[in-house]
């Protein structure tokens, strides 16, 4: 059974950090790209970052570039999203998703991903 489970969300003050985890089961990370998406209240789901399968290329939205870092641990079959210098506008439910190999012009498209986790909530507030 292909499954993704996110964890690591919480409440943090502006300027703080969080690390989200996306644990995959039923498939290996070499075969799929993993994207991190987020959805704020009343807004559409948007791509934050993605790491490709075999090549481990990484992609970031302009809004998080320089602050977020995506990585993966193949031994644990887990993808991480390290989020630093968090801002109130980063408040959202964060989802990880798996899809076929992504590229710079496709990684942010929600409909290209086949499997989604249940989401983890991140709140940035003083």
PDB file of C-alpha atoms in Angstrom:
ATOM      1  CA  UNK A   1       0.000   0.000   0.000  1.00  0.00           C
ATOM      2  CA  UNK A   2       1.433   3.335  -1.072  1.00  0.00           C
ATOM      3  CA  UNK A   3       1.216   5.835   1.761  1.00  0.00           C
ATOM      4  CA  UNK A   4       2.673   9.152   2.885  1.00  0.00           C
ATOM      5  CA  UNK A   5       2.564  10.397   6.462  1.00  0.00           C
ATOM      6  CA  UNK A   6       3.575  13.938   7.429  1.00  0.00           C
ATOM      7  CA  UNK A   7       4.692  15.057  10.863  1.00  0.00           C
ATOM      8  CA  UNK A   8       6.504  17.939  12.520  1.00  0.00           C
ATOM      9  CA  UNK A   9       3.974  20.732  12.313  1.00  0.00           C
ATOM     10  CA  UNK A  10       3.224  23.040  15.200  1.00  0.00           C
ATOM     11  CA  UNK A  11       3.103  26.601  16.444  1.00  0.00           C
ATOM     12  CA  UNK A  12       6.215  28.749  16.157  1.00  0.00           C
ATOM     13  CA  UNK A  13       7.018  32.434  16.514  1.00  0.00           C
ATOM     14  CA  UNK A  14       8.054  34.535  13.526  1.00  0.00           C
ATOM     15  CA  UNK A  15      11.719  33.952  12.763  1.00  0.00           C
ATOM     16  CA  UNK A  16      11.598  30.447  14.195  1.00  0.00           C
ATOM     17  CA  UNK A  17      12.212  27.076  12.562  1.00  0.00           C
ATOM     18  CA  UNK A  18      10.429  23.779  12.058  1.00  0.00           C
ATOM     19  CA  UNK A  19      11.341  20.569  10.295  1.00  0.00           C
ATOM     20  CA  UNK A  20       8.587  18.639   8.587  1.00  0.00           C
ATOM     21  CA  UNK A  21       8.929  14.947   7.811  1.00  0.00           C
ATOM     22  CA  UNK A  22       7.231  12.906   5.100  1.00  0.00           C
ATOM     23  CA  UNK A  23       7.542   9.182   5.678  1.00  0.00           C
ATOM     24  CA  UNK A  24       6.873   7.028   2.620  1.00  0.00           C
ATOM     25  CA  UNK A  25       5.777   3.386   2.551  1.00  0.00           C
ATOM     26  CA  UNK A  26       4.954   1.037  -0.296  1.00  0.00           C
ATOM     27  CA  UNK A  27       7.487   2.568  -2.676  1.00  0.00           C
ATOM     28  CA  UNK A  28      11.066   3.850  -2.702  1.00  0.00           C
ATOM     29  CA  UNK A  29      12.057   7.483  -3.038  1.00  0.00           C
ATOM     30  CA  UNK A  30      14.285   6.758  -6.042  1.00  0.00           C
ATOM     31  CA  UNK A  31      11.203   6.015  -8.120  1.00  0.00           C
ATOM     32  CA  UNK A  32       9.128   9.093  -7.345  1.00  0.00           C
ATOM     33  CA  UNK A  33       9.447  12.804  -6.866  1.00  0.00           C
ATOM     34  CA  UNK A  34       8.184  14.155  -3.550  1.00  0.00           C
ATOM     35  CA  UNK A  35       6.635  17.582  -3.379  1.00  0.00           C
ATOM     36  CA  UNK A  36       5.702  19.727  -0.407  1.00  0.00           C
ATOM     37  CA  UNK A  37       2.564  21.781  -0.895  1.00  0.00           C
ATOM     38  CA  UNK A  38       0.758  24.125   1.448  1.00  0.00           C
ATOM     39  CA  UNK A  39      -2.749  25.464   1.727  1.00  0.00           C
ATOM     40  CA  UNK A  40      -3.657  28.498   3.779  1.00  0.00           C
ATOM     41  CA  UNK A  41      -7.271  29.162   4.816  1.00  0.00           C
ATOM     42  CA  UNK A  42      -9.282  30.420   1.871  1.00  0.00           C
ATOM     43  CA  UNK A  43      -6.437  29.938  -0.598  1.00  0.00           C
ATOM     44  CA  UNK A  44      -5.545  27.377  -3.210  1.00  0.00           C
ATOM     45  CA  UNK A  45      -2.975  24.693  -2.573  1.00  0.00           C
ATOM     46  CA  UNK A  46       0.442  25.822  -3.759  1.00  0.00           C
ATOM     47  CA  UNK A  47       3.784  24.173  -4.261  1.00  0.00           C
ATOM     48  CA  UNK A  48       6.540  25.012  -1.812  1.00  0.00           C
ATOM     49  CA  UNK A  49       9.300  22.618  -2.819  1.00  0.00           C
ATOM     50  CA  UNK A  50      10.050  19.347  -4.570  1.00  0.00           C
ATOM     51  CA  UNK A  51      12.852  16.802  -4.723  1.00  0.00           C
ATOM     52  CA  UNK A  52      13.070  14.491  -7.696  1.00  0.00           C
ATOM     53  CA  UNK A  53      13.589  10.751  -7.515  1.00  0.00           C
ATOM     54  CA  UNK A  54      16.833   9.311  -8.788  1.00  0.00           C
ATOM     55  CA  UNK A  55      18.674  12.595  -9.449  1.00  0.00           C
ATOM     56  CA  UNK A  56      17.514  14.377  -6.268  1.00  0.00           C
ATOM     57  CA  UNK A  57      17.157  17.675  -8.078  1.00  0.00           C
ATOM     58  CA  UNK A  58      15.461  20.271  -5.895  1.00  0.00           C
ATOM     59  CA  UNK A  59      12.959  23.004  -6.697  1.00  0.00           C
ATOM     60  CA  UNK A  60      11.590  25.858  -4.604  1.00  0.00           C
ATOM     61  CA  UNK A  61       8.862  28.440  -4.864  1.00  0.00           C
ATOM     62  CA  UNK A  62      10.200  32.000  -4.885  1.00  0.00           C
ATOM     63  CA  UNK A  63       8.364  32.681  -1.627  1.00  0.00           C
ATOM     64  CA  UNK A  64      10.426  30.092   0.278  1.00  0.00           C
ATOM     65  CA  UNK A  65      13.726  30.124  -1.602  1.00  0.00           C
ATOM     66  CA  UNK A  66      16.634  30.732   0.756  1.00  0.00           C
ATOM     67  CA  UNK A  67      14.559  29.865   3.819  1.00  0.00           C
ATOM     68  CA  UNK A  68      13.350  26.297   3.198  1.00  0.00           C
ATOM     69  CA  UNK A  69      15.512  23.285   2.383  1.00  0.00           C
ATOM     70  CA  UNK A  70      14.222  19.952   1.114  1.00  0.00           C
ATOM     71  CA  UNK A  71      16.208  16.769   1.580  1.00  0.00           C
ATOM     72  CA  UNK A  72      15.734  13.034   1.789  1.00  0.00           C
ATOM     73  CA  UNK A  73      17.082  10.103   3.757  1.00  0.00           C
ATOM     74  CA  UNK A  74      16.897   7.034   1.544  1.00  0.00           C
ATOM     75  CA  UNK A  75      17.638   4.666   4.426  1.00  0.00           C
ATOM     76  CA  UNK A  76      14.586   5.981   6.279  1.00  0.00           C
ATOM     77  CA  UNK A  77      12.535   6.481   3.091  1.00  0.00           C
ATOM     78  CA  UNK A  78      11.731   9.945   4.412  1.00  0.00           C
ATOM     79  CA  UNK A  79      11.757  13.430   2.922  1.00  0.00           C
ATOM     80  CA  UNK A  80      12.299  16.475   5.106  1.00  0.00           C
ATOM     81  CA  UNK A  81      11.436  20.133   4.740  1.00  0.00           C
ATOM     82  CA  UNK A  82      13.574  22.332   6.949  1.00  0.00           C
ATOM     83  CA  UNK A  83      11.847  25.682   7.364  1.00  0.00           C
ATOM     84  CA  UNK A  84      13.825  28.606   8.766  1.00  0.00           C
ATOM     85  CA  UNK A  85      13.038  32.288   9.220  1.00  0.00           C
ATOM     86  CA  UNK A  86       9.347  31.487   9.299  1.00  0.00           C
ATOM     87  CA  UNK A  87       6.854  34.252   8.627  1.00  0.00           C
ATOM     88  CA  UNK A  88       3.161  34.586   9.474  1.00  0.00           C
ATOM     89  CA  UNK A  89       2.376  34.109   5.776  1.00  0.00           C
ATOM     90  CA  UNK A  90       3.889  30.609   5.989  1.00  0.00           C
ATOM     91  CA  UNK A  91       0.925  29.574   8.139  1.00  0.00           C
ATOM     92  CA  UNK A  92      -0.855  26.726   6.350  1.00  0.00           C
ATOM     93  CA  UNK A  93      -1.523  23.025   6.290  1.00  0.00           C
ATOM     94  CA  UNK A  94       1.488  21.385   4.660  1.00  0.00           C
ATOM     95  CA  UNK A  95       1.084  18.279   2.536  1.00  0.00           C
ATOM     96  CA  UNK A  96       3.623  16.001   0.931  1.00  0.00           C
ATOM     97  CA  UNK A  97       2.789  14.232  -2.296  1.00  0.00           C
ATOM     98  CA  UNK A  98       4.387  11.667  -4.589  1.00  0.00           C
ATOM     99  CA  UNK A  99       4.400  11.762  -8.360  1.00  0.00           C
ATOM    100  CA  UNK A 100       6.385  10.752 -11.418  1.00  0.00           C
ATOM    101  CA  UNK A 101       9.653  12.477 -12.139  1.00  0.00           C
ATOM    102  CA  UNK A 102       9.227  16.235 -12.029  1.00  0.00           C
ATOM    103  CA  UNK A 103      11.017  19.044 -13.778  1.00  0.00           C
ATOM    104  CA  UNK A 104      11.437  22.759 -13.302  1.00  0.00           C
ATOM    105  CA  UNK A 105       8.303  23.514 -15.318  1.00  0.00           C
ATOM    106  CA  UNK A 106       6.056  20.900 -13.721  1.00  0.00           C
ATOM    107  CA  UNK A 107       6.891  20.250 -10.076  1.00  0.00           C
ATOM    108  CA  UNK A 108       4.377  22.787  -8.730  1.00  0.00           C
ATOM    109  CA  UNK A 109       1.339  21.352 -10.538  1.00  0.00           C
ATOM    110  CA  UNK A 110      -0.986  19.777  -7.992  1.00  0.00           C
ATOM    111  CA  UNK A 111      -2.665  17.491 -10.536  1.00  0.00           C
ATOM    112  CA  UNK A 112       0.636  15.834 -11.490  1.00  0.00           C
ATOM    113  CA  UNK A 113       0.903  14.129  -8.091  1.00  0.00           C
ATOM    114  CA  UNK A 114      -0.765  10.780  -7.463  1.00  0.00           C
ATOM    115  CA  UNK A 115      -0.501  10.135  -3.724  1.00  0.00           C
ATOM    116  CA  UNK A 116      -1.034  12.638  -0.914  1.00  0.00           C
ATOM    117  CA  UNK A 117      -0.491  12.620   2.808  1.00  0.00           C
ATOM    118  CA  UNK A 118      -3.048  13.834   5.341  1.00  0.00           C
ATOM    119  CA  UNK A 119      -1.271  17.115   6.058  1.00  0.00           C
ATOM    120  CA  UNK A 120       0.346  18.744   9.075  1.00  0.00           C
ATOM    121  CA  UNK A 121      -0.547  22.202  10.333  1.00  0.00           C
ATOM    122  CA  UNK A 122       2.022  24.958  10.696  1.00  0.00           C
ATOM    123  CA  UNK A 123       1.110  28.161  12.519  1.00  0.00           C
ATOM    124  CA  UNK A 124       3.511  31.092  12.660  1.00  0.00           C
ATOM    125  CA  UNK A 125       2.320  33.593  15.202  1.00  0.00           C
ATOM    126  CA  UNK A 126       3.595  35.744  18.028  1.00  0.00           C
TER     127      UNK A 126
END
